Amino acid sequence: MLRHGVAEEVVGVDRDPEVISAAVRRGAVSRGGTELRLVDGADLVVVAVPVGAVAETVVALAPYLKEDAVVTDVGSVKEPIVRAVEGRLPGLRFVGGHPMAGSEGRGIEQADASLLDSRPFLLTPTERTAEDVLATVAVVVQRIGMRPVVLSPREHDALVARVSHLPYVVAVALMAAASSRDVTVAGPAYRDATRVAASPVEMWEEICRMNRQEILKAIEELERALAEVKTGLQGEASLREILRRAQERRAEADRLWEK
Amino acid sequence: MLRHGVAEEVVGVDRDPEVISAAVRRGAVSRGGTELRLVDGADLVVVAVPVGAVAETVVALAPYLKEDAVVTDVGSVKEPIVRAVEGRLPGLRFVGGHPMAGSEGRGIEQADASLLDSRPFLLTPTERTAEDVLATVAVVVQRIGMRPVVLSPREHDALVARVSHLPYVVAVALMAAASSRDVTVAGPAYRDATRVAASPVEMWEEICRMNRQEILKAIEELERALAEVKTGLQGEASLREILRRAQERRAEADRLWEK
C-alpha cells in the first residue's frame, strides 16, 4: 500500500508487538500496535487473520470504525465468512476478498510483496454489497498491481477448492504415500507437487473445516480423473489422448499466466 | 563432462546434425555427427534416447564399441531396459543409469547442466554387472557433481513410479479436473503441481507403457492416501494428525535435499 502510494498511512494491528516493529522496519506499515481501536479513522480495513477468526475479528473491530469505512479480508474460504459477517453486521460496508498468491512460508519475516505482482485478487460481493464498496476495494487491488476478479462467495469456494485446496490435499497424500528412501531421491516434479504440504497445519485444518464440502467434491473429481488415467494405462482408452489433452490445457494455462 | 574435465573429448551422436552443431556451440560436446560408428574408441558411452529405444540403440551401436568400453543410459525406467540389454548382449559392459533431474523442457535449447548439480544419479547393477563397470560410471557421476545411488532395476522402477511418474499422473489428473476459469485464477501451488503435465507426451506415453504395473500400484497408494484425507475431512479420523504427519515428512525431505 505504501510502496504503491495507495495510502498516505498504513496502520498495522497485531497481537504481537514485535510483528508490528518488524512490519515498520520493513516499510510495510507506517505505525501500529496491538489494539483494535487503532482502526478508527481508517478508510479501508483489511482483516488478515486465520479463516476461522475473520468474522469474530470484524465484529470486534466494528465499534471503532468510522461510518463510511470499507472492510475486506484475505481468507481462502468465502461463503461462511461473508454469511457470518453480513448476518451479524448487516449495515457494514464489507466485501470478501482473497488474494491468490503466497508461499508455504509463515509470519512477517516470510512476507514478500513481489508475490502479489499481477496475481488475481478474488472479490466476492453479494446482493447486499454496495457498488461503491466493491469499486473501492477493486481500485486498491489494481493500484497495488493485482488483478481483481469478481465472483460469488459460493463460486469462489468451489473454484478455490479445485485450484488451491486440492493441490494441498494432493501434496499431503503424496507425502503420505512415499517412503523416506523415495523422498531422498525425489526429483523436481515431486518437490514442486509437495511443497505446499510444508505450510501451516492449523491454517489448513481451518480451511478444510470451512470448505469441507467443496474440497470433498474436488477430491472426487480428481479420483475420477485418476481413474481415467488408469483406463489409459490398462489399454482401455487412449493414454496418448489423455496425456495430450492435459498438455494442451497446461500450455493454454501458461499462456494465460504470462499475460 | 567437458566442463568438469571428466573427459578429454566428448563425441555427440544424434539423428539431427543441427542438434550436434548446437551442442558444439554450447560447449557440451567436442565434435559429433549422425552415425553410430562415431562411438568407436569411446571409453564410456551414454545412451540418451527415449526409453522405448534404449535397448535397440545399444544393440545397434555395440558392433562399433572397443572391447573394454562401458555403456550406460539415462532412461526413467530400468527393469525392461536392463533385461533387454543383458539378454541380447550378455558380454556387454553395461549398467543402467537414471539421473533424477530435468525440467519439462525438451531439446538441446532447453539443456541446462546446472539442473544436475548435487542431484541423485540412480545406478541399477544386476548380478551380471562387473564391479569395475559400476565403479567407472559411479566415479564419472560424482565428478560431474551428482550423487550416485545404487539399487536394483526392480527397486528403481517401484521408487521412480512413486516419486517421478506419480507426480506426472497427478498433474495430468489435476489438469483434467480443472475448468478454464479455475486455471485462470490458479495460485502457485497449482502451477507447481501441474508444471510437469507440459512435458513431452510421447516420452511419457512410453514411460507409462514400460512401467505400467508400478505406476498403477503407485496410483492405488495415492488413492488410499486420498481416502485417508477424506476420513479426516469427514471427522472420522484426526485431520490435524494427517496434515501434521505430511508436514513433518516434507520438512524432513527439505533437510535431506539441502545436503
Short mmCIF file of C-alpha atoms in Angstrom, two decimals, chain A residues 100-102 119-120 122 147 149-151 155 159 162-164 166-202 204-205 208-209 212 215-216 219-223 225-230 232-235 239-240 242-244 246-247 249-250 252-254 256-257, chain B residues 100-102 119-120 122 147 149-151 155 159 162-164 166-202 204-205 208-209 212 215-216 219-223 225-230 232-235 239-240 242-244 246-247 249-250 252-254 256-257:
data_model
loop_
_atom_site.label_atom_id
_atom_site.label_comp_id
_atom_site.label_asym_id
_atom_site.label_seq_id
_atom_site.Cartn_x
_atom_site.Cartn_y
_atom_site.Cartn_z
CA MET A 100 -4.43 -15.77 -4.95
CA ALA A 101 -0.77 -15.56 -4.03
CA GLY A 102 1.59 -16.58 -1.29
CA ARG A 119 -1.84 -12.15 -9.37
CA PRO A 120 -5.65 -12.42 -9.20
CA LEU A 122 -10.82 -12.56 -5.92
CA ARG A 147 -5.98 -8.26 -10.93
CA VAL A 149 -11.72 -10.98 -10.31
CA VAL A 150 -15.37 -10.77 -9.17
CA LEU A 151 -17.42 -13.87 -8.39
CA GLU A 155 -18.44 -19.84 -6.85
CA LEU A 159 -13.15 -22.77 -7.59
CA ARG A 162 -10.12 -27.18 -7.03
CA VAL A 163 -7.11 -24.94 -7.69
CA SER A 164 -5.79 -24.24 -4.21
CA LEU A 166 -6.96 -29.72 -3.83
CA PRO A 167 -3.25 -29.28 -4.65
CA TYR A 168 -2.67 -29.08 -0.90
CA VAL A 169 -4.61 -32.30 -0.28
CA VAL A 170 -2.66 -33.97 -3.10
CA ALA A 171 0.65 -32.81 -1.60
CA VAL A 172 -0.41 -34.31 1.74
CA ALA A 173 -1.40 -37.59 0.06
CA LEU A 174 1.84 -37.75 -1.96
CA MET A 175 3.86 -37.30 1.23
CA ALA A 176 1.79 -39.98 2.97
CA ALA A 177 2.31 -42.44 0.10
CA ALA A 178 6.10 -42.00 -0.14
CA SER A 179 8.78 -43.74 1.93
CA SER A 180 11.88 -41.97 3.27
CA ARG A 181 14.01 -43.54 0.58
CA ASP A 182 11.58 -42.35 -2.10
CA VAL A 183 11.86 -38.85 -0.78
CA THR A 184 15.67 -38.87 -0.71
CA VAL A 185 15.97 -39.36 -4.46
CA ALA A 186 12.85 -37.43 -5.49
CA GLY A 187 13.17 -35.14 -8.49
CA PRO A 188 11.92 -31.61 -9.15
CA ALA A 189 8.37 -32.66 -10.10
CA TYR A 190 7.93 -34.31 -6.70
CA ARG A 191 9.35 -31.33 -4.86
CA ASP A 192 7.10 -28.93 -6.75
CA ALA A 193 4.00 -31.07 -6.15
CA THR A 194 4.63 -31.47 -2.41
CA ARG A 195 5.99 -28.01 -1.45
CA VAL A 196 2.62 -26.79 -0.15
CA ALA A 197 2.46 -29.68 2.35
CA ALA A 198 5.04 -27.70 4.38
CA SER A 199 2.60 -24.84 5.07
CA PRO A 200 0.99 -24.27 8.49
CA VAL A 201 -1.24 -27.16 9.58
CA GLU A 202 -3.54 -25.05 11.78
CA TRP A 204 -5.10 -25.65 6.56
CA GLU A 205 -7.13 -27.51 9.16
CA CYS A 208 -10.53 -27.78 5.33
CA ARG A 209 -13.19 -27.49 8.01
CA ARG A 212 -15.20 -29.29 3.57
CA ILE A 215 -12.93 -29.98 -1.07
CA LEU A 216 -14.61 -33.40 -0.87
CA ILE A 219 -11.16 -34.86 -4.38
CA GLU A 220 -13.89 -36.91 -6.05
CA GLU A 221 -13.28 -35.11 -9.35
CA LEU A 222 -9.58 -35.89 -9.02
CA GLU A 223 -10.37 -39.53 -8.25
CA ALA A 225 -9.56 -38.16 -13.42
CA LEU A 226 -7.11 -40.67 -11.89
CA ALA A 227 -9.49 -43.49 -12.81
CA GLU A 228 -9.44 -42.22 -16.41
CA VAL A 229 -5.62 -42.28 -16.48
CA LYS A 230 -5.81 -45.85 -15.15
CA GLY A 232 -5.44 -45.39 -20.37
CA LEU A 233 -2.63 -47.29 -18.63
CA GLN A 234 -4.62 -50.51 -18.89
CA GLY A 235 -5.23 -50.00 -22.61
CA LEU A 239 -3.48 -42.89 -22.99
CA ARG A 240 -1.92 -40.58 -25.57
CA ILE A 242 -5.49 -38.22 -22.12
CA LEU A 243 -1.89 -37.04 -21.77
CA ARG A 244 -2.13 -34.74 -24.79
CA ALA A 246 -3.58 -32.33 -20.20
CA GLN A 247 -0.52 -30.99 -22.03
CA ARG A 249 -4.54 -27.36 -21.15
CA ARG A 250 -1.29 -26.74 -19.32
CA GLU A 252 -3.07 -22.79 -22.53
CA ALA A 253 -2.74 -22.08 -18.79
CA ASP A 254 0.86 -20.93 -19.23
CA LEU A 256 -2.93 -17.10 -19.61
CA TRP A 257 -0.48 -16.78 -16.73
CA MET B 100 16.96 -37.68 -11.21
CA ALA B 101 16.94 -34.20 -12.66
CA GLY B 102 15.46 -32.27 -15.54
CA ARG B 119 21.09 -34.44 -7.77
CA PRO B 120 20.91 -38.25 -7.35
CA LEU B 122 20.45 -43.84 -9.83
CA ARG B 147 25.26 -38.29 -6.21
CA VAL B 149 22.64 -44.09 -5.61
CA VAL B 150 22.79 -47.85 -6.23
CA LEU B 151 19.67 -50.02 -6.27
CA GLU B 155 13.57 -51.30 -6.79
CA LEU B 159 10.63 -46.00 -6.40
CA ARG B 162 6.12 -43.12 -6.77
CA VAL B 163 8.34 -40.03 -6.87
CA SER B 164 8.52 -39.22 -10.56
CA LEU B 166 3.07 -40.47 -9.99
CA PRO B 167 3.53 -36.67 -9.78
CA TYR B 168 3.18 -36.63 -13.58
CA VAL B 169 -0.04 -38.67 -13.45
CA VAL B 170 -1.35 -36.34 -10.72
CA ALA B 171 -0.51 -33.27 -12.83
CA VAL B 172 -2.43 -34.81 -15.73
CA ALA B 173 -5.41 -35.58 -13.48
CA LEU B 174 -5.39 -32.08 -11.94
CA MET B 175 -5.43 -30.52 -15.40
CA ALA B 176 -8.27 -32.86 -16.43
CA ALA B 177 -10.31 -31.94 -13.35
CA ALA B 178 -9.95 -28.15 -13.70
CA SER B 179 -12.04 -25.81 -15.86
CA SER B 180 -10.59 -22.91 -17.85
CA ARG B 181 -11.82 -20.44 -15.27
CA ASP B 182 -10.18 -22.44 -12.50
CA VAL B 183 -6.91 -22.32 -14.33
CA THR B 184 -7.05 -18.57 -14.92
CA VAL B 185 -7.02 -17.74 -11.22
CA ALA B 186 -4.87 -20.66 -10.05
CA GLY B 187 -2.19 -19.89 -7.49
CA PRO B 188 1.43 -21.02 -7.16
CA ALA B 189 0.62 -24.41 -5.59
CA TYR B 190 -1.48 -25.33 -8.62
CA ARG B 191 1.19 -24.17 -11.06
CA ASP B 192 3.87 -26.14 -9.24
CA ALA B 193 1.77 -29.28 -9.07
CA THR B 194 0.83 -29.21 -12.79
CA ARG B 195 4.09 -27.98 -14.40
CA VAL B 196 5.21 -31.47 -15.38
CA ALA B 197 1.99 -32.02 -17.39
CA ALA B 198 3.61 -29.75 -20.02
CA SER B 199 6.41 -32.23 -20.76
CA PRO B 200 6.55 -34.32 -23.95
CA VAL B 201 3.59 -36.72 -24.31
CA GLU B 202 5.44 -39.29 -26.44
CA TRP B 204 5.60 -40.10 -21.02
CA GLU B 205 3.46 -42.49 -23.01
CA CYS B 208 3.82 -45.30 -18.73
CA ARG B 209 3.79 -48.30 -21.04
CA ARG B 212 2.68 -49.67 -16.14
CA ILE B 215 2.60 -46.78 -11.83
CA LEU B 216 -0.77 -48.48 -11.31
CA ILE B 219 -1.82 -44.58 -8.16
CA GLU B 220 -3.53 -47.06 -5.84
CA GLU B 221 -1.32 -45.97 -2.94
CA LEU B 222 -2.24 -42.36 -3.68
CA GLU B 223 -5.92 -43.27 -3.81
CA ALA B 225 -3.87 -41.74 0.96
CA LEU B 226 -6.63 -39.54 -0.52
CA ALA B 227 -9.23 -41.78 1.12
CA GLU B 228 -7.46 -41.21 4.44
CA VAL B 229 -7.60 -37.43 3.98
CA LYS B 230 -11.32 -37.82 3.23
CA GLY B 232 -10.15 -36.71 8.22
CA LEU B 233 -12.36 -34.20 6.40
CA GLN B 234 -15.45 -36.15 7.40
CA GLY B 235 -14.39 -36.21 11.03
CA LEU B 239 -7.35 -34.38 10.15
CA ARG B 240 -4.74 -32.46 12.12
CA ILE B 242 -2.80 -36.46 8.92
CA LEU B 243 -1.76 -32.94 7.91
CA ARG B 244 0.94 -32.74 10.57
CA ALA B 246 2.71 -34.79 5.92
CA GLN B 247 4.22 -31.50 7.10
CA ARG B 249 7.80 -35.57 6.29
CA ARG B 250 8.06 -32.59 3.95
CA GLU B 252 12.48 -33.87 6.77
CA ALA B 253 12.64 -34.08 2.96
CA ASP B 254 13.72 -30.44 2.72
CA LEU B 256 17.69 -34.09 3.08
CA TRP B 257 17.53 -32.07 -0.15
#
